[in-house]
Amino acid sequence: MSLPLPPGARVAVVSPSGPPDRKRLEQNAELVAGWGFEPVLPPERNELYFAGSDQERLHELQHSLQNPAIDLVWASRGGYGTARLLSQLDPGDRPRPVVGFSDLTVLHQALHQRGWTELIHGPVLHSLGHHPDAKSRQALRNLLTEGIVPELVGRTVVAGQAEGPLVGGNLCVLASLCGTPFQLSARGSILLLEDVHEKPYRLDRYLVQLRESGCLEGVLAVALGSFEDCLPSKAEPWSAEEVLEPILRELGVPLVFGLPVGHGAANLPFLYGQSYRLQDGRVSPANRPR
């Protein structure tokens, strides 16, 4: 199955991370049904801070990725837990679009390594009707129903242009993959990073970990999304961008900050691993007319 999805497409909602609020999940499933799709919700499970045991979550995810009757897989929410499943995950050989972000960064990265395309970094279903904003919801709907990939607009920090696969996602999650078989390689790519609820020094730590692990070698350009609630304090009076900019400048590549991607009010979707062009503060699909 490829984008756009046909009317009546079956959407498997999966919970490989934390447990969603069931009422909100059901409400937002109705919203997706209004887009012309058939959402299939997972059972309600809780174990510690996970939506079930590792084996339950693995079975649910694997079945949804392999099932030929499923047209799209959509994460119910983020949190933590997807990385615990990767070493045992067999996604099969029938790729289909997979939607999510935050903790789902690890799944996108793992599937990207296997050559999957149409991996959608975008809102999880649990928060769709409440967050992000209406523009982001409409952009995701347009992508799923019409195949329209939005342009991401920020501001130039280091001028230049680049063209290549757009990869990345949550900075903390990507740092946690260092030293694993699923470690990020940004070589020949444009790297997008975002995060939430992290102190400035931790953002510094995560980015340096990526750099020292070799993840950033050969990167073509870097773009930052939102860093929601990564707030300065009296003890640490620096913003996320003030902390990250000096490290990123040392890479000697174009930089764009402030893209509407991440845990903020705006969370426009992008296609993980597909070709984009960065120029003049804009990150656009490479096939968009110049």
mmCIF file of N, CA and C in Angstrom, residues 22-156:
data_model
loop_
_atom_site.group_PDB
_atom_site.id
_atom_site.type_symbol
_atom_site.label_atom_id
_atom_site.label_comp_id
_atom_site.label_asym_id
_atom_site.label_seq_id
_atom_site.Cartn_x
_atom_site.Cartn_y
_atom_site.Cartn_z
ATOM 1 N N ARG A 22 -7.941 5.608 27.004
ATOM 2 C CA ARG A 22 -8.852 4.895 26.105
ATOM 3 C C ARG A 22 -9.945 5.801 25.534
ATOM 4 N N LYS A 23 -10.492 6.668 26.360
ATOM 5 C CA LYS A 23 -11.563 7.535 25.891
ATOM 6 C C LYS A 23 -11.070 8.452 24.785
ATOM 7 N N ARG A 24 -9.894 9.046 24.987
ATOM 8 C CA ARG A 24 -9.344 9.928 23.967
ATOM 9 C C ARG A 24 -9.003 9.148 22.697
ATOM 10 N N LEU A 25 -8.491 7.946 22.866
ATOM 11 C CA LEU A 25 -8.152 7.134 21.703
ATOM 12 C C LEU A 25 -9.398 6.835 20.877
ATOM 13 N N GLU A 26 -10.472 6.481 21.541
ATOM 14 C CA GLU A 26 -11.712 6.174 20.829
ATOM 15 C C GLU A 26 -12.280 7.420 20.154
ATOM 16 N N GLN A 27 -12.191 8.564 20.816
ATOM 17 C CA GLN A 27 -12.668 9.806 20.215
ATOM 18 C C GLN A 27 -11.889 10.134 18.942
ATOM 19 N N ASN A 28 -10.588 9.974 19.006
ATOM 20 C CA ASN A 28 -9.758 10.314 17.853
ATOM 21 C C ASN A 28 -9.862 9.268 16.751
ATOM 22 N N ALA A 29 -10.186 8.025 17.123
ATOM 23 C CA ALA A 29 -10.461 7.017 16.106
ATOM 24 C C ALA A 29 -11.702 7.404 15.305
ATOM 25 N N GLU A 30 -12.689 7.994 15.967
ATOM 26 C CA GLU A 30 -13.875 8.476 15.259
ATOM 27 C C GLU A 30 -13.514 9.594 14.285
ATOM 28 N N LEU A 31 -12.562 10.443 14.673
ATOM 29 C CA LEU A 31 -12.099 11.502 13.790
ATOM 30 C C LEU A 31 -11.475 10.911 12.526
ATOM 31 N N VAL A 32 -10.648 9.885 12.689
ATOM 32 C CA VAL A 32 -10.004 9.238 11.553
ATOM 33 C C VAL A 32 -11.035 8.512 10.689
ATOM 34 N N ALA A 33 -12.040 7.938 11.328
ATOM 35 C CA ALA A 33 -13.114 7.313 10.560
ATOM 36 C C ALA A 33 -13.820 8.350 9.696
ATOM 37 N N GLY A 34 -13.906 9.580 10.212
ATOM 38 C CA GLY A 34 -14.500 10.665 9.436
ATOM 39 C C GLY A 34 -13.670 11.056 8.232
ATOM 40 N N TRP A 35 -12.396 10.669 8.231
ATOM 41 C CA TRP A 35 -11.537 10.907 7.059
ATOM 42 C C TRP A 35 -11.754 9.835 5.985
ATOM 43 N N GLY A 36 -12.560 8.840 6.295
ATOM 44 C CA GLY A 36 -12.850 7.796 5.327
ATOM 45 C C GLY A 36 -12.097 6.501 5.546
ATOM 46 N N PHE A 37 -11.446 6.347 6.728
ATOM 47 C CA PHE A 37 -10.673 5.146 7.016
ATOM 48 C C PHE A 37 -11.386 4.285 8.051
ATOM 49 N N GLU A 38 -10.911 3.064 8.206
ATOM 50 C CA GLU A 38 -11.460 2.128 9.183
ATOM 51 C C GLU A 38 -10.399 1.835 10.244
ATOM 52 N N PRO A 39 -10.450 2.535 11.378
ATOM 53 C CA PRO A 39 -9.454 2.279 12.427
ATOM 54 C C PRO A 39 -9.754 0.997 13.190
ATOM 55 N N VAL A 40 -8.697 0.238 13.493
ATOM 56 C CA VAL A 40 -8.794 -0.994 14.264
ATOM 57 C C VAL A 40 -8.003 -0.783 15.548
ATOM 58 N N LEU A 41 -8.697 -0.679 16.675
ATOM 59 C CA LEU A 41 -8.047 -0.326 17.935
ATOM 60 C C LEU A 41 -7.482 -1.547 18.641
ATOM 61 N N PRO A 42 -6.397 -1.352 19.392
ATOM 62 C CA PRO A 42 -5.808 -2.465 20.155
ATOM 63 C C PRO A 42 -6.578 -2.696 21.439
ATOM 64 N N PRO A 43 -6.375 -3.852 22.081
ATOM 65 C CA PRO A 43 -6.997 -4.064 23.399
ATOM 66 C C PRO A 43 -6.393 -3.113 24.420
ATOM 67 N N GLU A 44 -7.132 -2.890 25.484
ATOM 68 C CA GLU A 44 -6.661 -2.001 26.551
ATOM 69 C C GLU A 44 -5.819 -2.812 27.528
ATOM 70 N N ARG A 45 -4.538 -2.454 27.649
ATOM 71 C CA ARG A 45 -3.616 -3.192 28.524
ATOM 72 C C ARG A 45 -2.710 -2.207 29.252
ATOM 73 N N ASN A 46 -2.259 -2.594 30.421
ATOM 74 C CA ASN A 46 -1.309 -1.807 31.196
ATOM 75 C C ASN A 46 -0.373 -2.738 31.938
ATOM 76 N N GLU A 47 0.908 -2.453 31.876
ATOM 77 C CA GLU A 47 1.904 -3.152 32.684
ATOM 78 C C GLU A 47 3.043 -2.186 32.955
ATOM 79 N N LEU A 48 3.219 -1.810 34.209
ATOM 80 C CA LEU A 48 4.146 -0.740 34.564
ATOM 81 C C LEU A 48 3.801 0.502 33.738
ATOM 82 N N TYR A 49 4.768 1.041 33.014
ATOM 83 C CA TYR A 49 4.507 2.211 32.179
ATOM 84 C C TYR A 49 4.368 1.824 30.712
ATOM 85 N N PHE A 50 4.034 0.567 30.450
ATOM 86 C CA PHE A 50 3.868 0.068 29.092
ATOM 87 C C PHE A 50 2.405 -0.311 28.826
ATOM 88 N N ALA A 51 2.074 -0.404 27.548
ATOM 89 C CA ALA A 51 0.731 -0.847 27.141
ATOM 90 C C ALA A 51 0.738 -2.365 26.982
ATOM 91 N N GLY A 52 1.116 -3.063 28.050
ATOM 92 C CA GLY A 52 1.202 -4.507 28.025
ATOM 93 C C GLY A 52 2.632 -4.988 28.140
ATOM 94 N N SER A 53 2.812 -6.284 28.198
ATOM 95 C CA SER A 53 4.149 -6.867 28.293
ATOM 96 C C SER A 53 4.902 -6.684 26.982
ATOM 97 N N ASP A 54 6.201 -6.918 27.015
ATOM 98 C CA ASP A 54 6.996 -6.825 25.789
ATOM 99 C C ASP A 54 6.457 -7.778 24.723
ATOM 100 N N GLN A 55 6.125 -8.999 25.104
ATOM 101 C CA GLN A 55 5.653 -9.968 24.128
ATOM 102 C C GLN A 55 4.286 -9.593 23.563
ATOM 103 N N GLU A 56 3.419 -9.055 24.384
ATOM 104 C CA GLU A 56 2.106 -8.604 23.898
ATOM 105 C C GLU A 56 2.268 -7.445 22.920
ATOM 106 N N ARG A 57 3.115 -6.505 23.263
ATOM 107 C CA ARG A 57 3.297 -5.339 22.394
ATOM 108 C C ARG A 57 4.019 -5.742 21.112
ATOM 109 N N LEU A 58 4.989 -6.652 21.212
ATOM 110 C CA LEU A 58 5.696 -7.128 20.031
ATOM 111 C C LEU A 58 4.741 -7.850 19.086
ATOM 112 N N HIS A 59 3.916 -8.732 19.629
ATOM 113 C CA HIS A 59 2.964 -9.475 18.793
ATOM 114 C C HIS A 59 2.015 -8.519 18.083
ATOM 115 N N GLU A 60 1.496 -7.554 18.806
ATOM 116 C CA GLU A 60 0.564 -6.586 18.218
ATOM 117 C C GLU A 60 1.223 -5.794 17.094
ATOM 118 N N LEU A 61 2.427 -5.304 17.340
ATOM 119 C CA LEU A 61 3.132 -4.512 16.342
ATOM 120 C C LEU A 61 3.492 -5.362 15.136
ATOM 121 N N GLN A 62 4.034 -6.530 15.385
ATOM 122 C CA GLN A 62 4.473 -7.396 14.292
ATOM 123 C C GLN A 62 3.298 -7.844 13.432
ATOM 124 N N HIS A 63 2.204 -8.205 14.070
ATOM 125 C CA HIS A 63 1.017 -8.624 13.328
ATOM 126 C C HIS A 63 0.508 -7.492 12.437
ATOM 127 N N SER A 64 0.502 -6.277 12.957
ATOM 128 C CA SER A 64 0.000 -5.136 12.184
ATOM 129 C C SER A 64 0.913 -4.816 11.006
ATOM 130 N N LEU A 65 2.218 -4.970 11.192
ATOM 131 C CA LEU A 65 3.165 -4.683 10.114
ATOM 132 C C LEU A 65 3.142 -5.761 9.029
ATOM 133 N N GLN A 66 2.763 -6.973 9.394
ATOM 134 C CA GLN A 66 2.781 -8.088 8.447
ATOM 135 C C GLN A 66 1.421 -8.366 7.800
ATOM 136 N N ASN A 67 0.357 -7.971 8.459
ATOM 137 C CA ASN A 67 -0.988 -8.338 8.024
ATOM 138 C C ASN A 67 -1.329 -7.702 6.673
ATOM 139 N N PRO A 68 -1.577 -8.488 5.634
ATOM 140 C CA PRO A 68 -1.880 -7.923 4.319
ATOM 141 C C PRO A 68 -3.199 -7.162 4.280
ATOM 142 N N ALA A 69 -4.056 -7.350 5.281
ATOM 143 C CA ALA A 69 -5.338 -6.643 5.318
ATOM 144 C C ALA A 69 -5.225 -5.255 5.926
ATOM 145 N N ILE A 70 -4.032 -4.892 6.405
ATOM 146 C CA ILE A 70 -3.806 -3.585 7.020
ATOM 147 C C ILE A 70 -3.103 -2.665 6.027
ATOM 148 N N ASP A 71 -3.629 -1.443 5.889
ATOM 149 C CA ASP A 71 -3.080 -0.489 4.928
ATOM 150 C C ASP A 71 -2.147 0.536 5.561
ATOM 151 N N LEU A 72 -2.322 0.793 6.850
ATOM 152 C CA LEU A 72 -1.497 1.780 7.545
ATOM 153 C C LEU A 72 -1.425 1.399 9.010
ATOM 154 N N VAL A 73 -0.253 1.608 9.614
ATOM 155 C CA VAL A 73 -0.060 1.356 11.037
ATOM 156 C C VAL A 73 0.151 2.701 11.729
ATOM 157 N N TRP A 74 -0.597 2.946 12.811
ATOM 158 C CA TRP A 74 -0.571 4.247 13.471
ATOM 159 C C TRP A 74 -0.356 4.031 14.961
ATOM 160 N N ALA A 75 0.666 4.651 15.511
ATOM 161 C CA ALA A 75 0.944 4.525 16.939
ATOM 162 C C ALA A 75 -0.109 5.260 17.751
ATOM 163 N N SER A 76 -0.574 4.619 18.813
ATOM 164 C CA SER A 76 -1.584 5.246 19.666
ATOM 165 C C SER A 76 -0.986 6.405 20.455
ATOM 166 N N ARG A 77 0.246 6.211 20.961
ATOM 167 C CA ARG A 77 0.939 7.267 21.703
ATOM 168 C C ARG A 77 2.415 6.925 21.797
ATOM 169 N N GLY A 78 3.191 7.852 22.340
ATOM 170 C CA GLY A 78 4.611 7.619 22.560
ATOM 171 C C GLY A 78 4.843 7.162 23.987
ATOM 172 N N GLY A 79 5.798 7.800 24.644
ATOM 173 C CA GLY A 79 6.175 7.390 25.990
ATOM 174 C C GLY A 79 7.520 6.700 25.951
ATOM 175 N N TYR A 80 7.542 5.421 26.266
ATOM 176 C CA TYR A 80 8.775 4.644 26.216
ATOM 177 C C TYR A 80 8.421 3.175 26.061
ATOM 178 N N GLY A 81 9.258 2.434 25.324
ATOM 179 C CA GLY A 81 9.099 1.001 25.258
ATOM 180 C C GLY A 81 9.352 0.380 23.910
ATOM 181 N N THR A 82 9.273 1.140 22.828
ATOM 182 C CA THR A 82 9.432 0.555 21.501
ATOM 183 C C THR A 82 10.813 -0.057 21.318
ATOM 184 N N ALA A 83 11.850 0.577 21.868
ATOM 185 C CA ALA A 83 13.216 0.067 21.701
ATOM 186 C C ALA A 83 13.371 -1.340 22.274
ATOM 187 N N ARG A 84 12.566 -1.695 23.263
ATOM 188 C CA ARG A 84 12.659 -3.024 23.878
ATOM 189 C C ARG A 84 12.224 -4.120 22.916
ATOM 190 N N LEU A 85 11.558 -3.750 21.821
ATOM 191 C CA LEU A 85 10.996 -4.727 20.890
ATOM 192 C C LEU A 85 11.848 -4.941 19.648
ATOM 193 N N LEU A 86 12.758 -4.037 19.358
ATOM 194 C CA LEU A 86 13.395 -4.009 18.045
ATOM 195 C C LEU A 86 14.211 -5.254 17.736
ATOM 196 N N SER A 87 14.922 -5.790 18.705
ATOM 197 C CA SER A 87 15.807 -6.921 18.419
ATOM 198 C C SER A 87 15.028 -8.175 18.028
ATOM 199 N N GLN A 88 13.758 -8.263 18.395
ATOM 200 C CA GLN A 88 12.940 -9.422 18.060
ATOM 201 C C GLN A 88 11.945 -9.140 16.938
ATOM 202 N N LEU A 89 11.867 -7.908 16.491
ATOM 203 C CA LEU A 89 10.835 -7.517 15.541
ATOM 204 C C LEU A 89 11.132 -8.023 14.140
ATOM 205 N N ASP A 90 10.166 -8.708 13.560
ATOM 206 C CA ASP A 90 10.203 -9.102 12.151
ATOM 207 C C ASP A 90 9.053 -8.387 11.457
ATOM 208 N N PRO A 91 9.322 -7.284 10.753
ATOM 209 C CA PRO A 91 8.226 -6.508 10.164
ATOM 210 C C PRO A 91 7.652 -7.115 8.897
ATOM 211 N N GLY A 92 8.270 -8.163 8.383
ATOM 212 C CA GLY A 92 7.789 -8.754 7.150
ATOM 213 C C GLY A 92 8.295 -8.018 5.931
ATOM 214 N N ASP A 93 7.742 -8.363 4.782
ATOM 215 C CA ASP A 93 8.239 -7.813 3.519
ATOM 216 C C ASP A 93 7.138 -7.139 2.711
ATOM 217 N N ARG A 94 6.111 -6.642 3.404
ATOM 218 C CA ARG A 94 5.022 -5.917 2.747
ATOM 219 C C ARG A 94 4.915 -4.531 3.372
ATOM 220 N N PRO A 95 5.851 -3.621 3.062
ATOM 221 C CA PRO A 95 5.848 -2.300 3.700
ATOM 222 C C PRO A 95 4.531 -1.557 3.500
ATOM 223 N N ARG A 96 4.148 -0.831 4.536
ATOM 224 C CA ARG A 96 2.999 0.047 4.468
ATOM 225 C C ARG A 96 3.309 1.270 5.327
ATOM 226 N N PRO A 97 2.603 2.384 5.139
ATOM 227 C CA PRO A 97 2.907 3.582 5.920
ATOM 228 C C PRO A 97 2.782 3.327 7.420
ATOM 229 N N VAL A 98 3.678 3.959 8.192
ATOM 230 C CA VAL A 98 3.676 3.855 9.647
ATOM 231 C C VAL A 98 3.741 5.269 10.208
ATOM 232 N N VAL A 99 2.763 5.646 11.036
ATOM 233 C CA VAL A 99 2.658 7.008 11.565
ATOM 234 C C VAL A 99 3.007 7.038 13.046
ATOM 235 N N GLY A 100 3.786 8.021 13.445
ATOM 236 C CA GLY A 100 4.094 8.244 14.847
ATOM 237 C C GLY A 100 5.292 9.157 14.985
ATOM 238 N N PHE A 101 5.639 9.497 16.218
ATOM 239 C CA PHE A 101 6.835 10.298 16.485
ATOM 240 C C PHE A 101 7.222 10.088 17.934
ATOM 241 N N SER A 102 8.176 10.843 18.413
ATOM 242 C CA SER A 102 8.660 10.735 19.784
ATOM 243 C C SER A 102 9.294 9.365 19.991
ATOM 244 N N ASP A 103 8.740 8.494 20.837
ATOM 245 C CA ASP A 103 9.338 7.177 21.048
ATOM 246 C C ASP A 103 9.334 6.336 19.779
ATOM 247 N N LEU A 104 8.425 6.636 18.842
ATOM 248 C CA LEU A 104 8.357 5.878 17.588
ATOM 249 C C LEU A 104 9.507 6.218 16.653
ATOM 250 N N THR A 105 10.345 7.185 17.031
ATOM 251 C CA THR A 105 11.564 7.461 16.271
ATOM 252 C C THR A 105 12.388 6.193 16.091
ATOM 253 N N VAL A 106 12.439 5.343 17.122
ATOM 254 C CA VAL A 106 13.259 4.128 17.014
ATOM 255 C C VAL A 106 12.690 3.171 15.987
ATOM 256 N N LEU A 107 11.361 3.107 15.876
ATOM 257 C CA LEU A 107 10.746 2.218 14.889
ATOM 258 C C LEU A 107 10.989 2.737 13.482
ATOM 259 N N HIS A 108 10.833 4.041 13.285
ATOM 260 C CA HIS A 108 11.123 4.622 11.977
ATOM 261 C C HIS A 108 12.567 4.339 11.573
ATOM 262 N N GLN A 109 13.496 4.515 12.509
ATOM 263 C CA GLN A 109 14.897 4.294 12.207
ATOM 264 C C GLN A 109 15.153 2.836 11.848
ATOM 265 N N ALA A 110 14.571 1.909 12.602
ATOM 266 C CA ALA A 110 14.775 0.486 12.347
ATOM 267 C C ALA A 110 14.176 0.066 11.004
ATOM 268 N N LEU A 111 12.984 0.553 10.687
ATOM 269 C CA LEU A 111 12.354 0.214 9.410
ATOM 270 C C LEU A 111 13.067 0.887 8.244
ATOM 271 N N HIS A 112 13.562 2.097 8.471
ATOM 272 C CA HIS A 112 14.341 2.794 7.434
ATOM 273 C C HIS A 112 15.585 1.983 7.080
ATOM 274 N N GLN A 113 16.233 1.397 8.070
ATOM 275 C CA GLN A 113 17.400 0.558 7.814
ATOM 276 C C GLN A 113 17.045 -0.639 6.942
ATOM 277 N N ARG A 114 15.801 -1.096 7.019
ATOM 278 C CA ARG A 114 15.355 -2.246 6.237
ATOM 279 C C ARG A 114 14.814 -1.845 4.869
ATOM 280 N N GLY A 115 14.893 -0.548 4.555
ATOM 281 C CA GLY A 115 14.473 -0.084 3.247
ATOM 282 C C GLY A 115 13.010 0.291 3.137
ATOM 283 N N TRP A 116 12.309 0.377 4.281
ATOM 284 C CA TRP A 116 10.908 0.792 4.232
ATOM 285 C C TRP A 116 10.821 2.275 3.879
ATOM 286 N N THR A 117 9.801 2.633 3.131
ATOM 287 C CA THR A 117 9.543 4.033 2.783
ATOM 288 C C THR A 117 8.157 4.417 3.296
ATOM 289 N N GLU A 118 7.790 5.652 3.091
ATOM 290 C CA GLU A 118 6.501 6.171 3.546
ATOM 291 C C GLU A 118 6.318 5.992 5.051
ATOM 292 N N LEU A 119 7.406 6.217 5.769
ATOM 293 C CA LEU A 119 7.380 6.261 7.224
ATOM 294 C C LEU A 119 7.052 7.695 7.612
ATOM 295 N N ILE A 120 5.926 7.892 8.272
ATOM 296 C CA ILE A 120 5.410 9.237 8.510
ATOM 297 C C ILE A 120 5.714 9.671 9.933
ATOM 298 N N HIS A 121 6.615 10.649 10.060
ATOM 299 C CA HIS A 121 6.863 11.284 11.350
ATOM 300 C C HIS A 121 5.748 12.298 11.543
ATOM 301 N N GLY A 122 4.804 11.954 12.417
ATOM 302 C CA GLY A 122 3.640 12.814 12.588
ATOM 303 C C GLY A 122 2.895 12.478 13.857
ATOM 304 N N PRO A 123 1.801 13.171 14.137
ATOM 305 C CA PRO A 123 1.076 13.031 15.400
ATOM 306 C C PRO A 123 0.632 11.604 15.685
ATOM 307 N N VAL A 124 0.697 11.213 16.957
ATOM 308 C CA VAL A 124 0.141 9.937 17.387
ATOM 309 C C VAL A 124 -1.373 10.087 17.519
ATOM 310 N N LEU A 125 -2.081 8.969 17.446
ATOM 311 C CA LEU A 125 -3.540 9.038 17.420
ATOM 312 C C LEU A 125 -4.121 9.538 18.738
ATOM 313 N N HIS A 126 -3.499 9.178 19.853
ATOM 314 C CA HIS A 126 -4.003 9.533 21.176
ATOM 315 C C HIS A 126 -4.247 11.026 21.330
ATOM 316 N N SER A 127 -3.394 11.837 20.700
ATOM 317 C CA SER A 127 -3.489 13.286 20.885
ATOM 318 C C SER A 127 -4.031 14.022 19.670
ATOM 319 N N LEU A 128 -4.470 13.302 18.651
ATOM 320 C CA LEU A 128 -4.789 13.927 17.374
ATOM 321 C C LEU A 128 -5.862 14.999 17.487
ATOM 322 N N GLY A 129 -6.926 14.744 18.236
ATOM 323 C CA GLY A 129 -8.018 15.699 18.314
ATOM 324 C C GLY A 129 -7.801 16.812 19.308
ATOM 325 N N HIS A 130 -6.754 16.733 20.116
ATOM 326 C CA HIS A 130 -6.500 17.711 21.160
ATOM 327 C C HIS A 130 -5.204 18.486 20.913
ATOM 328 N N HIS A 131 -4.268 17.842 20.314
ATOM 329 C CA HIS A 131 -2.941 18.382 20.052
ATOM 330 C C HIS A 131 -2.346 17.486 18.976
ATOM 331 N N PRO A 132 -1.822 17.961 17.917
ATOM 332 C CA PRO A 132 -1.401 19.332 17.644
ATOM 333 C C PRO A 132 -2.541 20.218 17.127
ATOM 334 N N ASP A 133 -2.139 21.333 16.484
ATOM 335 C CA ASP A 133 -3.122 22.312 16.039
ATOM 336 C C ASP A 133 -3.861 21.843 14.788
ATOM 337 N N ALA A 134 -4.895 22.598 14.427
ATOM 338 C CA ALA A 134 -5.751 22.220 13.304
ATOM 339 C C ALA A 134 -4.970 22.158 11.996
ATOM 340 N N LYS A 135 -3.998 23.061 11.824
ATOM 341 C CA LYS A 135 -3.201 23.057 10.597
ATOM 342 C C LYS A 135 -2.414 21.762 10.463
ATOM 343 N N SER A 136 -1.867 21.274 11.572
ATOM 344 C CA SER A 136 -1.093 20.031 11.538
ATOM 345 C C SER A 136 -1.996 18.842 11.263
ATOM 346 N N ARG A 137 -3.173 18.835 11.880
ATOM 347 C CA ARG A 137 -4.120 17.751 11.606
ATOM 348 C C ARG A 137 -4.520 17.736 10.133
ATOM 349 N N GLN A 138 -4.776 18.920 9.578
ATOM 350 C CA GLN A 138 -5.174 18.988 8.181
ATOM 351 C C GLN A 138 -4.035 18.551 7.271
ATOM 352 N N ALA A 139 -2.799 18.924 7.628
ATOM 353 C CA ALA A 139 -1.642 18.533 6.819
ATOM 354 C C ALA A 139 -1.494 17.015 6.802
ATOM 355 N N LEU A 140 -1.725 16.376 7.954
ATOM 356 C CA LEU A 140 -1.634 14.920 8.011
ATOM 357 C C LEU A 140 -2.762 14.284 7.199
ATOM 358 N N ARG A 141 -3.949 14.845 7.323
ATOM 359 C CA ARG A 141 -5.076 14.328 6.531
ATOM 360 C C ARG A 141 -4.789 14.458 5.038
ATOM 361 N N ASN A 142 -4.251 15.603 4.632
ATOM 362 C CA ASN A 142 -3.924 15.805 3.217
ATOM 363 C C ASN A 142 -2.880 14.806 2.728
ATOM 364 N N LEU A 143 -1.931 14.487 3.596
ATOM 365 C CA LEU A 143 -0.899 13.517 3.225
ATOM 366 C C LEU A 143 -1.501 12.132 3.043
ATOM 367 N N LEU A 144 -2.368 11.742 3.977
ATOM 368 C CA LEU A 144 -2.933 10.397 3.931
ATOM 369 C C LEU A 144 -3.970 10.230 2.832
ATOM 370 N N THR A 145 -4.772 11.252 2.593
ATOM 371 C CA THR A 145 -5.876 11.115 1.648
ATOM 372 C C THR A 145 -5.544 11.598 0.240
ATOM 373 N N GLU A 146 -4.557 12.514 0.125
ATOM 374 C CA GLU A 146 -4.237 13.075 -1.190
ATOM 375 C C GLU A 146 -2.765 12.927 -1.562
ATOM 376 N N GLY A 147 -1.937 12.476 -0.637
ATOM 377 C CA GLY A 147 -0.514 12.328 -0.922
ATOM 378 C C GLY A 147 0.238 13.634 -0.971
ATOM 379 N N ILE A 148 -0.328 14.706 -0.391
ATOM 380 C CA ILE A 148 0.313 16.023 -0.402
ATOM 381 C C ILE A 148 1.287 16.115 0.766
ATOM 382 N N VAL A 149 2.566 16.281 0.464
ATOM 383 C CA VAL A 149 3.604 16.372 1.493
ATOM 384 C C VAL A 149 3.866 17.846 1.790
ATOM 385 N N PRO A 150 3.707 18.286 3.043
ATOM 386 C CA PRO A 150 3.850 19.713 3.332
ATOM 387 C C PRO A 150 5.293 20.180 3.330
ATOM 388 N N GLU A 151 5.466 21.455 3.060
ATOM 389 C CA GLU A 151 6.755 22.116 3.205
ATOM 390 C C GLU A 151 6.909 22.553 4.654
ATOM 391 N N LEU A 152 8.125 22.450 5.191
ATOM 392 C CA LEU A 152 8.426 22.856 6.559
ATOM 393 C C LEU A 152 9.226 24.152 6.517
ATOM 394 N N VAL A 153 8.737 25.182 7.191
ATOM 395 C CA VAL A 153 9.356 26.495 7.102
ATOM 396 C C VAL A 153 9.878 26.920 8.474
ATOM 397 N N GLY A 154 11.175 27.250 8.543
ATOM 398 C CA GLY A 154 11.790 27.757 9.751
ATOM 399 C C GLY A 154 12.590 28.998 9.445
ATOM 400 N N ARG A 155 13.731 29.137 10.102
ATOM 401 C CA ARG A 155 14.587 30.299 9.843
ATOM 402 C C ARG A 155 16.022 29.826 9.666
ATOM 403 N N THR A 156 16.727 30.488 8.772
ATOM 404 C CA THR A 156 18.118 30.123 8.486
ATOM 405 C C THR A 156 19.031 30.610 9.594
#
